[in-house]
Amino acid sequence: MKYVDEFRNGKQAMAIAKKIAEQVKTLNVSKQRPLQFMEVCGGHTHSIFRYGLAQFLPEEIEFIHGPGCPVCVLPMGVVDDCISIAERPDVIFTTFGDAMRVPGSKKSLLQAKAEGHDVRMVYSPLDALQIAKQNPEREVVFFGLGFETTMPSTALTLQQAAQEHVKNFSLFCNHITIIPTIKAMLDSPDMRLDGFLGPGHVSMVIGSQPYEFISRDYNRPLVIAGFEPLDILQSVYMLVKQLVDGRCEVENQYERIVPKTGNQVALHSIGDVFELREFFEWRGMGSIDHSGVRIREKYADFDAERKFAMPRLKIADPDAAQCGEVVTGVIKPEQCKLFGKSCTPQTPIGALMVSTEGACAAHYHYGQIEIPISQVVNR
């Protein structure tokens, strides 16, 4: 396959779905106790809803939506920290677009911008560095967030800032790591998972080897998956086939992108700039050991946490919001009491309704639409 439309072929999707159904019949599962596969990445969640992939699968398979959307797991207190920096008159605060609308305890960064504070959306940390060069009299702060997918670009930008002596540039680092997060879910007594769809973009950086503990220590299969419909369906087939064969392995469906040992150049930059935190706070999951990174001492001059005073408060979500239960797969988005009522993409109460990769936003836009299979096949 060379072209994207080849990965969206409805007839091939139906053929894979038929093979999945045939394999499932050989397993001791039922509609009452279906196989539960967690897609860790928010990009997978979006694709599953957008293309109606659950409708292709037998009722004995259920997708569980995981915490793989970095904007969605931002604690409310971190948003308040961002706003406290952004409201300083000497600061230009820069961030990715999704983070602009995440609610803090009183307002979002977008609302702070509307109040007249200098908050700017950027497409990469290099954009923020350029803004710092153009405004040497102002402090420019970049809000760094995301899993290992976005860490390399942030690390390379900090290295460039150090080489060029751009002293008015700093990073508010809230990058997070995938492996401790998956381990925390596996250690949770509330989670009953039969396998994982591994995140494709993160794996492009870290490779497939770091996931091997999942099959070795927890006896759960994982298949690293691409993001197109046929990628996801093939990955589900690979998971089911492992269960049928009595195997438990880490397999790589996304071989056209993901190398076994990852991207060594990217990993070297990450290791040079960042070190693991002792613990990091996640919305809906609490504190997870070694699940976040901070800036190393050698780049301390570019660390916004050392440069600016912040509230650093732990703030609970509104009582009625059930973001934590959704992000850990305990309930489905539509089971939240606020879903589609007071919480919508236009008026989000929880972060899961803000990001395009959030499970609630994806379900709101696509999950309530039934697509006839014949319509998909005839595309």
mmCIF file of C-alpha atoms in Angstrom:
data_model
loop_
_atom_site.group_PDB
_atom_site.id
_atom_site.type_symbol
_atom_site.label_atom_id
_atom_site.label_comp_id
_atom_site.label_asym_id
_atom_site.label_seq_id
_atom_site.Cartn_x
_atom_site.Cartn_y
_atom_site.Cartn_z
ATOM 1 C CA MET A 1 0.000 0.000 0.000
ATOM 2 C CA LYS A 2 1.233 3.480 -0.894
ATOM 3 C CA TYR A 3 -1.781 5.791 -0.747
ATOM 4 C CA VAL A 4 -3.987 6.695 2.190
ATOM 5 C CA ASP A 5 -7.246 5.699 0.488
ATOM 6 C CA GLU A 6 -5.904 2.135 0.262
ATOM 7 C CA PHE A 7 -5.920 2.032 4.079
ATOM 8 C CA ARG A 8 -9.616 3.032 4.066
ATOM 9 C CA ASN A 9 -10.980 0.437 1.681
ATOM 10 C CA GLY A 10 -14.401 -0.653 2.936
ATOM 11 C CA LYS A 11 -14.399 -4.082 1.279
ATOM 12 C CA GLN A 12 -11.023 -4.956 2.782
ATOM 13 C CA ALA A 13 -12.274 -3.733 6.150
ATOM 14 C CA MET A 14 -15.236 -6.099 5.904
ATOM 15 C CA ALA A 15 -12.927 -8.984 4.968
ATOM 16 C CA ILE A 16 -10.742 -8.375 8.044
ATOM 17 C CA ALA A 17 -13.844 -8.016 10.227
ATOM 18 C CA LYS A 18 -15.106 -11.384 8.981
ATOM 19 C CA LYS A 19 -11.792 -13.020 9.910
ATOM 20 C CA ILE A 20 -11.952 -11.427 13.359
ATOM 21 C CA ALA A 21 -15.480 -12.776 13.898
ATOM 22 C CA GLU A 22 -14.404 -16.269 12.827
ATOM 23 C CA GLN A 23 -11.529 -16.252 15.310
ATOM 24 C CA VAL A 24 -13.672 -14.891 18.157
ATOM 25 C CA LYS A 25 -16.096 -17.833 17.759
ATOM 26 C CA THR A 26 -13.322 -20.175 18.833
ATOM 27 C CA LEU A 27 -12.826 -18.333 22.140
ATOM 28 C CA ASN A 28 -14.873 -18.691 25.319
ATOM 29 C CA VAL A 29 -16.279 -15.156 25.318
ATOM 30 C CA SER A 30 -19.779 -13.689 25.292
ATOM 31 C CA LYS A 31 -21.628 -10.408 24.923
ATOM 32 C CA GLN A 32 -21.913 -10.336 28.708
ATOM 33 C CA ARG A 33 -18.168 -10.804 29.133
ATOM 34 C CA PRO A 34 -16.594 -9.431 25.944
ATOM 35 C CA LEU A 35 -12.913 -9.156 25.119
ATOM 36 C CA GLN A 36 -11.738 -5.740 26.241
ATOM 37 C CA PHE A 37 -8.966 -4.104 24.242
ATOM 38 C CA MET A 38 -7.650 -0.721 25.350
ATOM 39 C CA GLU A 39 -6.468 1.710 22.700
ATOM 40 C CA VAL A 40 -3.935 3.756 24.663
ATOM 41 C CA CYS A 41 -3.621 6.595 22.141
ATOM 42 C CA GLY A 42 -6.204 9.322 21.656
ATOM 43 C CA GLY A 43 -5.498 9.229 17.926
ATOM 44 C CA HIS A 44 -6.806 5.672 17.848
ATOM 45 C CA THR A 45 -9.889 6.703 19.817
ATOM 46 C CA HIS A 46 -10.604 9.414 17.265
ATOM 47 C CA SER A 47 -10.215 7.000 14.336
ATOM 48 C CA ILE A 48 -12.398 4.339 15.972
ATOM 49 C CA PHE A 49 -15.266 6.800 16.358
ATOM 50 C CA ARG A 50 -14.707 8.673 13.098
ATOM 51 C CA TYR A 51 -14.774 5.553 10.938
ATOM 52 C CA GLY A 52 -17.328 3.636 12.996
ATOM 53 C CA LEU A 53 -14.914 0.747 13.508
ATOM 54 C CA ALA A 54 -16.778 -0.714 16.478
ATOM 55 C CA GLN A 55 -19.665 -1.460 14.100
ATOM 56 C CA PHE A 56 -17.392 -3.759 12.081
ATOM 57 C CA LEU A 57 -16.575 -5.940 15.067
ATOM 58 C CA PRO A 58 -18.582 -8.665 16.805
ATOM 59 C CA GLU A 59 -20.322 -7.718 20.039
ATOM 60 C CA GLU A 60 -17.852 -9.945 21.867
ATOM 61 C CA ILE A 61 -15.148 -7.263 21.393
ATOM 62 C CA GLU A 62 -15.212 -3.966 23.240
ATOM 63 C CA PHE A 63 -12.865 -0.988 22.931
ATOM 64 C CA ILE A 64 -11.765 0.622 26.202
ATOM 65 C CA HIS A 65 -10.589 4.200 25.743
ATOM 66 C CA GLY A 66 -7.313 4.885 27.550
ATOM 67 C CA PRO A 67 -5.485 7.986 28.818
ATOM 68 C CA GLY A 68 -3.450 8.616 25.668
ATOM 69 C CA CYS A 69 -4.593 12.199 25.113
ATOM 70 C CA PRO A 70 -2.032 14.408 26.933
ATOM 71 C CA VAL A 71 -4.321 17.439 27.039
ATOM 72 C CA CYS A 72 -7.073 15.313 28.598
ATOM 73 C CA VAL A 73 -4.978 14.227 31.573
ATOM 74 C CA LEU A 74 -3.830 17.764 32.482
ATOM 75 C CA PRO A 75 -4.767 18.453 36.118
ATOM 76 C CA MET A 76 -6.794 21.604 36.646
ATOM 77 C CA GLY A 77 -4.060 22.976 38.901
ATOM 78 C CA VAL A 78 -1.526 22.869 36.047
ATOM 79 C CA VAL A 79 -3.845 25.016 33.910
ATOM 80 C CA ASP A 80 -4.026 27.491 36.803
ATOM 81 C CA ASP A 81 -0.210 27.520 36.906
ATOM 82 C CA CYS A 82 -0.139 28.355 33.189
ATOM 83 C CA ILE A 83 -2.579 31.202 33.687
ATOM 84 C CA SER A 84 -0.575 32.610 36.606
ATOM 85 C CA ILE A 85 2.461 32.856 34.296
ATOM 86 C CA ALA A 86 0.462 34.182 31.346
ATOM 87 C CA GLU A 87 -1.046 37.000 33.431
ATOM 88 C CA ARG A 88 2.376 38.502 34.113
ATOM 89 C CA PRO A 89 2.732 41.708 32.035
ATOM 90 C CA ASP A 90 6.301 40.853 30.981
ATOM 91 C CA VAL A 91 5.374 37.384 29.608
ATOM 92 C CA ILE A 92 4.324 36.063 26.211
ATOM 93 C CA PHE A 93 2.815 32.634 26.898
ATOM 94 C CA THR A 94 2.816 30.156 23.997
ATOM 95 C CA THR A 95 1.120 26.789 23.671
ATOM 96 C CA PHE A 96 -0.431 24.278 21.291
ATOM 97 C CA GLY A 97 -4.012 25.004 20.274
ATOM 98 C CA ASP A 98 -5.698 22.158 22.176
ATOM 99 C CA ALA A 99 -4.399 23.435 25.509
ATOM 100 C CA MET A 100 -5.952 26.880 24.995
ATOM 101 C CA ARG A 101 -9.467 25.741 25.903
ATOM 102 C CA VAL A 102 -8.786 23.336 28.781
ATOM 103 C CA PRO A 103 -10.666 24.692 31.819
ATOM 104 C CA GLY A 104 -8.774 25.712 34.932
ATOM 105 C CA SER A 105 -10.504 26.334 38.253
ATOM 106 C CA LYS A 106 -11.612 29.806 37.148
ATOM 107 C CA LYS A 107 -10.780 30.227 33.462
ATOM 108 C CA SER A 108 -8.923 28.796 30.483
ATOM 109 C CA LEU A 109 -5.902 30.196 28.657
ATOM 110 C CA LEU A 110 -8.265 31.282 25.874
ATOM 111 C CA GLN A 111 -10.276 33.305 28.381
ATOM 112 C CA ALA A 112 -7.045 34.796 29.757
ATOM 113 C CA LYS A 113 -6.193 35.828 26.199
ATOM 114 C CA ALA A 114 -9.640 37.423 25.829
ATOM 115 C CA GLU A 115 -8.916 39.444 28.971
ATOM 116 C CA GLY A 116 -5.934 40.995 27.207
ATOM 117 C CA HIS A 117 -3.040 38.789 28.313
ATOM 118 C CA ASP A 118 -0.496 37.827 25.670
ATOM 119 C CA VAL A 119 -1.291 34.144 25.056
ATOM 120 C CA ARG A 120 -0.376 32.825 21.615
ATOM 121 C CA MET A 121 -1.029 29.539 19.840
ATOM 122 C CA VAL A 122 2.011 28.029 18.122
ATOM 123 C CA TYR A 123 2.514 24.964 15.947
ATOM 124 C CA SER A 124 5.888 23.976 17.392
ATOM 125 C CA PRO A 125 8.285 25.032 20.163
ATOM 126 C CA LEU A 126 10.542 26.479 17.461
ATOM 127 C CA ASP A 127 7.798 29.030 16.765
ATOM 128 C CA ALA A 128 7.985 30.044 20.429
ATOM 129 C CA LEU A 129 11.769 30.345 20.240
ATOM 130 C CA GLN A 130 11.431 32.600 17.215
ATOM 131 C CA ILE A 131 8.986 34.803 19.137
ATOM 132 C CA ALA A 132 11.563 35.074 21.928
ATOM 133 C CA LYS A 133 14.219 36.226 19.455
ATOM 134 C CA GLN A 134 11.820 38.831 18.060
ATOM 135 C CA ASN A 135 10.888 40.127 21.539
ATOM 136 C CA PRO A 136 14.124 40.255 23.570
ATOM 137 C CA GLU A 137 12.534 42.591 26.132
ATOM 138 C CA ARG A 138 9.807 40.044 27.025
ATOM 139 C CA GLU A 139 9.921 36.631 28.688
ATOM 140 C CA VAL A 140 8.573 33.972 26.318
ATOM 141 C CA VAL A 141 7.312 30.748 27.897
ATOM 142 C CA PHE A 142 6.422 27.611 25.962
ATOM 143 C CA PHE A 143 4.001 25.177 27.584
ATOM 144 C CA GLY A 144 5.560 21.797 26.789
ATOM 145 C CA LEU A 145 3.147 18.890 27.012
ATOM 146 C CA GLY A 146 2.609 15.525 25.408
ATOM 147 C CA PHE A 147 4.061 12.036 25.530
ATOM 148 C CA GLU A 148 7.385 10.997 23.990
ATOM 149 C CA THR A 149 5.898 11.961 20.611
ATOM 150 C CA THR A 150 6.420 15.691 21.224
ATOM 151 C CA MET A 151 9.379 15.487 23.617
ATOM 152 C CA PRO A 152 12.078 15.441 20.899
ATOM 153 C CA SER A 153 10.995 18.732 19.311
ATOM 154 C CA THR A 154 10.889 20.388 22.732
ATOM 155 C CA ALA A 155 14.300 18.993 23.666
ATOM 156 C CA LEU A 156 15.888 20.083 20.384
ATOM 157 C CA THR A 157 14.404 23.574 20.810
ATOM 158 C CA LEU A 158 15.888 23.882 24.306
ATOM 159 C CA GLN A 159 19.266 22.742 22.991
ATOM 160 C CA GLN A 160 19.064 25.378 20.249
ATOM 161 C CA ALA A 161 18.067 28.080 22.751
ATOM 162 C CA ALA A 162 21.118 27.194 24.851
ATOM 163 C CA GLN A 163 23.448 27.220 21.827
ATOM 164 C CA GLU A 164 22.105 30.606 20.697
ATOM 165 C CA HIS A 165 22.001 32.069 24.245
ATOM 166 C CA VAL A 166 18.332 33.081 24.007
ATOM 167 C CA LYS A 167 18.008 33.969 27.677
ATOM 168 C CA ASN A 168 14.394 35.196 27.553
ATOM 169 C CA PHE A 169 13.043 31.791 26.466
ATOM 170 C CA SER A 170 11.866 29.158 28.939
ATOM 171 C CA LEU A 171 9.844 25.960 29.063
ATOM 172 C CA PHE A 172 7.038 25.040 31.453
ATOM 173 C CA CYS A 173 7.592 21.302 31.214
ATOM 174 C CA ASN A 174 4.601 18.981 31.586
ATOM 175 C CA HIS A 175 5.721 16.173 29.289
ATOM 176 C CA ILE A 176 4.623 12.699 30.347
ATOM 177 C CA THR A 177 5.780 9.144 29.701
ATOM 178 C CA ILE A 178 3.754 6.200 28.407
ATOM 179 C CA ILE A 179 5.327 3.132 30.052
ATOM 180 C CA PRO A 180 4.692 4.010 33.744
ATOM 181 C CA THR A 181 1.153 4.985 32.763
ATOM 182 C CA ILE A 182 0.384 1.600 31.221
ATOM 183 C CA LYS A 183 1.936 -0.109 34.247
ATOM 184 C CA ALA A 184 -0.277 1.913 36.597
ATOM 185 C CA MET A 185 -3.372 0.790 34.691
ATOM 186 C CA LEU A 186 -2.269 -2.836 34.769
ATOM 187 C CA ASP A 187 -1.699 -2.574 38.527
ATOM 188 C CA SER A 188 -5.180 -1.133 39.098
ATOM 189 C CA PRO A 189 -7.605 -3.689 40.588
ATOM 190 C CA ASP A 190 -10.498 -2.033 38.700
ATOM 191 C CA MET A 191 -9.031 -2.728 35.256
ATOM 192 C CA ARG A 192 -9.830 -5.952 33.409
ATOM 193 C CA LEU A 193 -8.110 -5.828 30.053
ATOM 194 C CA ASP A 194 -7.440 -8.593 27.535
ATOM 195 C CA GLY A 195 -4.952 -6.680 25.380
ATOM 196 C CA PHE A 196 -3.672 -3.322 24.157
ATOM 197 C CA LEU A 197 -3.518 -1.401 20.923
ATOM 198 C CA GLY A 198 -0.122 0.234 21.386
ATOM 199 C CA PRO A 199 0.366 3.912 20.481
ATOM 200 C CA GLY A 200 1.903 4.358 17.044
ATOM 201 C CA HIS A 201 3.375 7.840 17.346
ATOM 202 C CA VAL A 202 4.963 7.301 20.763
ATOM 203 C CA SER A 203 6.403 3.997 19.557
ATOM 204 C CA MET A 204 7.971 5.749 16.573
ATOM 205 C CA VAL A 205 10.223 7.436 19.160
ATOM 206 C CA ILE A 206 10.697 4.783 21.863
ATOM 207 C CA GLY A 207 10.421 1.639 19.692
ATOM 208 C CA SER A 208 8.694 -1.619 20.590
ATOM 209 C CA GLN A 209 11.128 -3.024 23.165
ATOM 210 C CA PRO A 210 9.910 -0.979 26.175
ATOM 211 C CA TYR A 211 6.505 -2.719 26.020
ATOM 212 C CA GLU A 212 7.886 -6.221 26.490
ATOM 213 C CA PHE A 213 7.212 -6.181 30.246
ATOM 214 C CA ILE A 214 3.465 -6.165 29.466
ATOM 215 C CA SER A 215 3.535 -9.636 27.921
ATOM 216 C CA ARG A 216 6.293 -10.933 30.196
ATOM 217 C CA ASP A 217 5.061 -9.711 33.599
ATOM 218 C CA TYR A 218 1.325 -9.201 33.073
ATOM 219 C CA ASN A 219 0.518 -11.845 30.464
ATOM 220 C CA ARG A 220 -1.247 -9.353 28.184
ATOM 221 C CA PRO A 221 -0.684 -9.040 24.412
ATOM 222 C CA LEU A 222 0.032 -5.685 22.802
ATOM 223 C CA VAL A 223 0.000 -4.766 19.117
ATOM 224 C CA ILE A 224 1.481 -1.411 18.065
ATOM 225 C CA ALA A 225 -1.069 -0.025 15.627
ATOM 226 C CA GLY A 226 -1.256 2.552 12.879
ATOM 227 C CA PHE A 227 -4.107 5.034 12.710
ATOM 228 C CA GLU A 228 -5.997 4.237 9.515
ATOM 229 C CA PRO A 229 -9.087 1.990 9.617
ATOM 230 C CA LEU A 230 -7.338 -1.049 8.143
ATOM 231 C CA ASP A 231 -4.397 -0.531 10.537
ATOM 232 C CA ILE A 232 -6.679 -0.702 13.554
ATOM 233 C CA LEU A 233 -8.753 -3.627 12.290
ATOM 234 C CA GLN A 234 -5.640 -5.615 11.405
ATOM 235 C CA SER A 235 -4.236 -4.894 14.877
ATOM 236 C CA VAL A 236 -7.443 -6.149 16.492
ATOM 237 C CA TYR A 237 -7.164 -9.308 14.373
ATOM 238 C CA MET A 238 -3.564 -9.767 15.545
ATOM 239 C CA LEU A 239 -4.641 -9.444 19.192
ATOM 240 C CA VAL A 240 -7.463 -11.952 18.763
ATOM 241 C CA LYS A 241 -5.158 -14.359 16.904
ATOM 242 C CA GLN A 242 -2.679 -14.255 19.784
ATOM 243 C CA LEU A 243 -5.464 -15.183 22.213
ATOM 244 C CA VAL A 244 -6.649 -18.006 19.948
ATOM 245 C CA ASP A 245 -3.094 -19.355 19.605
ATOM 246 C CA GLY A 246 -2.410 -19.072 23.338
ATOM 247 C CA ARG A 247 0.390 -16.580 22.693
ATOM 248 C CA CYS A 248 1.201 -13.376 24.571
ATOM 249 C CA GLU A 249 3.610 -11.131 22.685
ATOM 250 C CA VAL A 250 4.412 -7.583 21.629
ATOM 251 C CA GLU A 251 3.756 -7.333 17.894
ATOM 252 C CA ASN A 252 4.253 -4.395 15.569
ATOM 253 C CA GLN A 253 1.542 -3.828 12.958
ATOM 254 C CA TYR A 254 2.929 -0.327 12.263
ATOM 255 C CA GLU A 255 6.284 -1.565 10.947
ATOM 256 C CA ARG A 256 6.298 0.979 8.129
ATOM 257 C CA ILE A 257 6.875 3.668 10.782
ATOM 258 C CA VAL A 258 7.968 2.062 14.073
ATOM 259 C CA PRO A 259 11.486 0.557 14.441
ATOM 260 C CA LYS A 260 12.160 -1.932 17.230
ATOM 261 C CA THR A 261 14.792 0.248 18.916
ATOM 262 C CA GLY A 262 13.078 3.587 18.302
ATOM 263 C CA ASN A 263 14.597 6.826 17.052
ATOM 264 C CA GLN A 264 18.040 7.026 18.614
ATOM 265 C CA VAL A 265 18.643 10.666 17.678
ATOM 266 C CA ALA A 266 15.372 11.701 19.315
ATOM 267 C CA LEU A 267 16.044 9.571 22.401
ATOM 268 C CA HIS A 268 19.515 11.087 22.781
ATOM 269 C CA SER A 269 18.095 14.624 22.778
ATOM 270 C CA ILE A 270 15.395 13.646 25.280
ATOM 271 C CA GLY A 271 18.013 12.119 27.577
ATOM 272 C CA ASP A 272 20.233 15.195 27.336
ATOM 273 C CA VAL A 273 17.512 17.688 28.272
ATOM 274 C CA PHE A 274 15.088 15.800 30.530
ATOM 275 C CA GLU A 275 15.173 13.541 33.574
ATOM 276 C CA LEU A 276 12.355 11.612 35.237
ATOM 277 C CA ARG A 277 10.364 13.214 38.037
ATOM 278 C CA GLU A 278 9.790 11.181 41.177
ATOM 279 C CA PHE A 279 6.043 11.364 40.493
ATOM 280 C CA PHE A 280 3.583 13.303 38.368
ATOM 281 C CA GLU A 281 -0.090 14.155 38.901
ATOM 282 C CA TRP A 282 -2.625 12.979 36.300
ATOM 283 C CA ARG A 283 -6.227 14.019 35.958
ATOM 284 C CA GLY A 284 -8.370 11.045 36.865
ATOM 285 C CA MET A 285 -5.444 8.788 37.761
ATOM 286 C CA GLY A 286 -3.783 10.590 40.646
ATOM 287 C CA SER A 287 -0.040 10.538 41.144
ATOM 288 C CA ILE A 288 1.983 8.037 39.076
ATOM 289 C CA ASP A 289 5.644 7.384 39.882
ATOM 290 C CA HIS A 290 8.179 8.394 37.207
ATOM 291 C CA SER A 291 5.427 9.290 34.720
ATOM 292 C CA GLY A 292 6.650 12.792 33.943
ATOM 293 C CA VAL A 293 9.914 14.523 33.118
ATOM 294 C CA ARG A 294 11.572 17.735 34.243
ATOM 295 C CA ILE A 295 14.416 19.838 32.863
ATOM 296 C CA ARG A 296 17.938 18.795 33.862
ATOM 297 C CA GLU A 297 20.142 21.112 35.904
ATOM 298 C CA LYS A 298 22.343 21.922 32.889
ATOM 299 C CA TYR A 299 19.338 23.659 31.271
ATOM 300 C CA ALA A 300 18.036 25.261 34.484
ATOM 301 C CA ASP A 301 18.201 28.775 32.970
ATOM 302 C CA PHE A 302 15.409 27.735 30.612
ATOM 303 C CA ASP A 303 13.141 26.202 33.268
ATOM 304 C CA ALA A 304 9.963 28.212 33.850
ATOM 305 C CA GLU A 305 9.327 26.320 37.108
ATOM 306 C CA ARG A 306 12.531 27.823 38.515
ATOM 307 C CA LYS A 307 12.024 31.216 36.896
ATOM 308 C CA PHE A 308 8.429 31.973 37.973
ATOM 309 C CA ALA A 309 6.422 31.547 41.158
ATOM 310 C CA MET A 310 3.242 29.485 40.639
ATOM 311 C CA PRO A 311 0.347 28.392 42.864
ATOM 312 C CA ARG A 312 1.134 24.642 42.410
ATOM 313 C CA LEU A 313 -2.220 23.659 43.937
ATOM 314 C CA LYS A 314 -4.058 20.356 43.545
ATOM 315 C CA ILE A 315 -7.599 21.152 42.403
ATOM 316 C CA ALA A 316 -10.287 18.523 42.013
ATOM 317 C CA ASP A 317 -12.573 18.396 38.976
ATOM 318 C CA PRO A 318 -16.194 19.525 39.432
ATOM 319 C CA ASP A 319 -18.117 16.923 41.429
ATOM 320 C CA ALA A 320 -20.507 16.098 38.579
ATOM 321 C CA ALA A 321 -17.748 15.587 35.996
ATOM 322 C CA GLN A 322 -16.581 12.006 35.536
ATOM 323 C CA CYS A 323 -13.419 12.655 33.510
ATOM 324 C CA GLY A 324 -11.336 10.367 35.700
ATOM 325 C CA GLU A 325 -13.658 7.423 35.176
ATOM 326 C CA VAL A 326 -13.744 7.986 31.413
ATOM 327 C CA VAL A 327 -9.991 8.464 30.990
ATOM 328 C CA THR A 328 -9.284 5.203 32.840
ATOM 329 C CA GLY A 329 -11.901 3.267 30.872
ATOM 330 C CA VAL A 330 -14.215 2.628 33.826
ATOM 331 C CA ILE A 331 -17.202 4.211 32.035
ATOM 332 C CA LYS A 332 -17.979 5.225 28.460
ATOM 333 C CA PRO A 333 -18.219 8.939 27.543
ATOM 334 C CA GLU A 334 -21.993 8.821 27.092
ATOM 335 C CA GLN A 335 -22.370 7.405 30.621
ATOM 336 C CA CYS A 336 -21.098 10.644 32.176
ATOM 337 C CA LYS A 337 -23.982 12.659 33.633
ATOM 338 C CA LEU A 338 -22.799 15.851 31.930
ATOM 339 C CA PHE A 339 -22.067 14.418 28.477
ATOM 340 C CA GLY A 340 -23.868 16.287 25.697
ATOM 341 C CA LYS A 341 -25.814 18.364 28.202
ATOM 342 C CA SER A 342 -23.841 20.967 30.119
ATOM 343 C CA CYS A 343 -20.545 19.567 28.754
ATOM 344 C CA THR A 344 -20.136 19.947 24.978
ATOM 345 C CA PRO A 345 -17.211 20.954 22.712
ATOM 346 C CA GLN A 346 -18.625 24.503 22.719
ATOM 347 C CA THR A 347 -18.931 24.625 26.528
ATOM 348 C CA PRO A 348 -16.476 22.032 27.877
ATOM 349 C CA ILE A 349 -16.410 21.289 31.574
ATOM 350 C CA GLY A 350 -13.846 18.501 31.345
ATOM 351 C CA ALA A 351 -10.660 18.303 29.291
ATOM 352 C CA LEU A 352 -11.882 15.184 27.468
ATOM 353 C CA MET A 353 -14.397 17.346 25.626
ATOM 354 C CA VAL A 354 -11.749 19.880 24.552
ATOM 355 C CA SER A 355 -9.105 18.000 22.606
ATOM 356 C CA THR A 356 -9.830 16.487 19.209
ATOM 357 C CA GLU A 357 -8.253 13.299 20.612
ATOM 358 C CA GLY A 358 -10.409 13.299 23.741
ATOM 359 C CA ALA A 359 -12.789 10.350 24.049
ATOM 360 C CA CYS A 360 -15.747 12.595 24.898
ATOM 361 C CA ALA A 361 -15.176 14.967 21.965
ATOM 362 C CA ALA A 362 -14.721 12.034 19.575
ATOM 363 C CA HIS A 363 -17.908 10.364 20.799
ATOM 364 C CA TYR A 364 -19.816 13.657 20.682
ATOM 365 C CA HIS A 365 -18.841 14.253 17.034
ATOM 366 C CA TYR A 366 -18.971 10.709 15.678
ATOM 367 C CA GLY A 367 -20.093 8.134 18.238
ATOM 368 C CA GLN A 368 -23.793 8.921 18.085
ATOM 369 C CA ILE A 369 -23.961 8.374 14.322
ATOM 370 C CA GLU A 370 -24.841 4.930 13.008
ATOM 371 C CA ILE A 371 -23.135 4.354 9.627
ATOM 372 C CA PRO A 372 -24.714 1.562 7.541
ATOM 373 C CA ILE A 373 -22.022 -1.010 6.774
ATOM 374 C CA SER A 374 -23.220 -1.180 3.170
ATOM 375 C CA GLN A 375 -22.445 2.518 2.839
ATOM 376 C CA VAL A 376 -18.897 1.948 4.074
ATOM 377 C CA VAL A 377 -18.325 -1.034 1.806
ATOM 378 C CA ASN A 378 -19.464 0.850 -1.288
ATOM 379 C CA ARG A 379 -17.001 3.716 -0.787
#
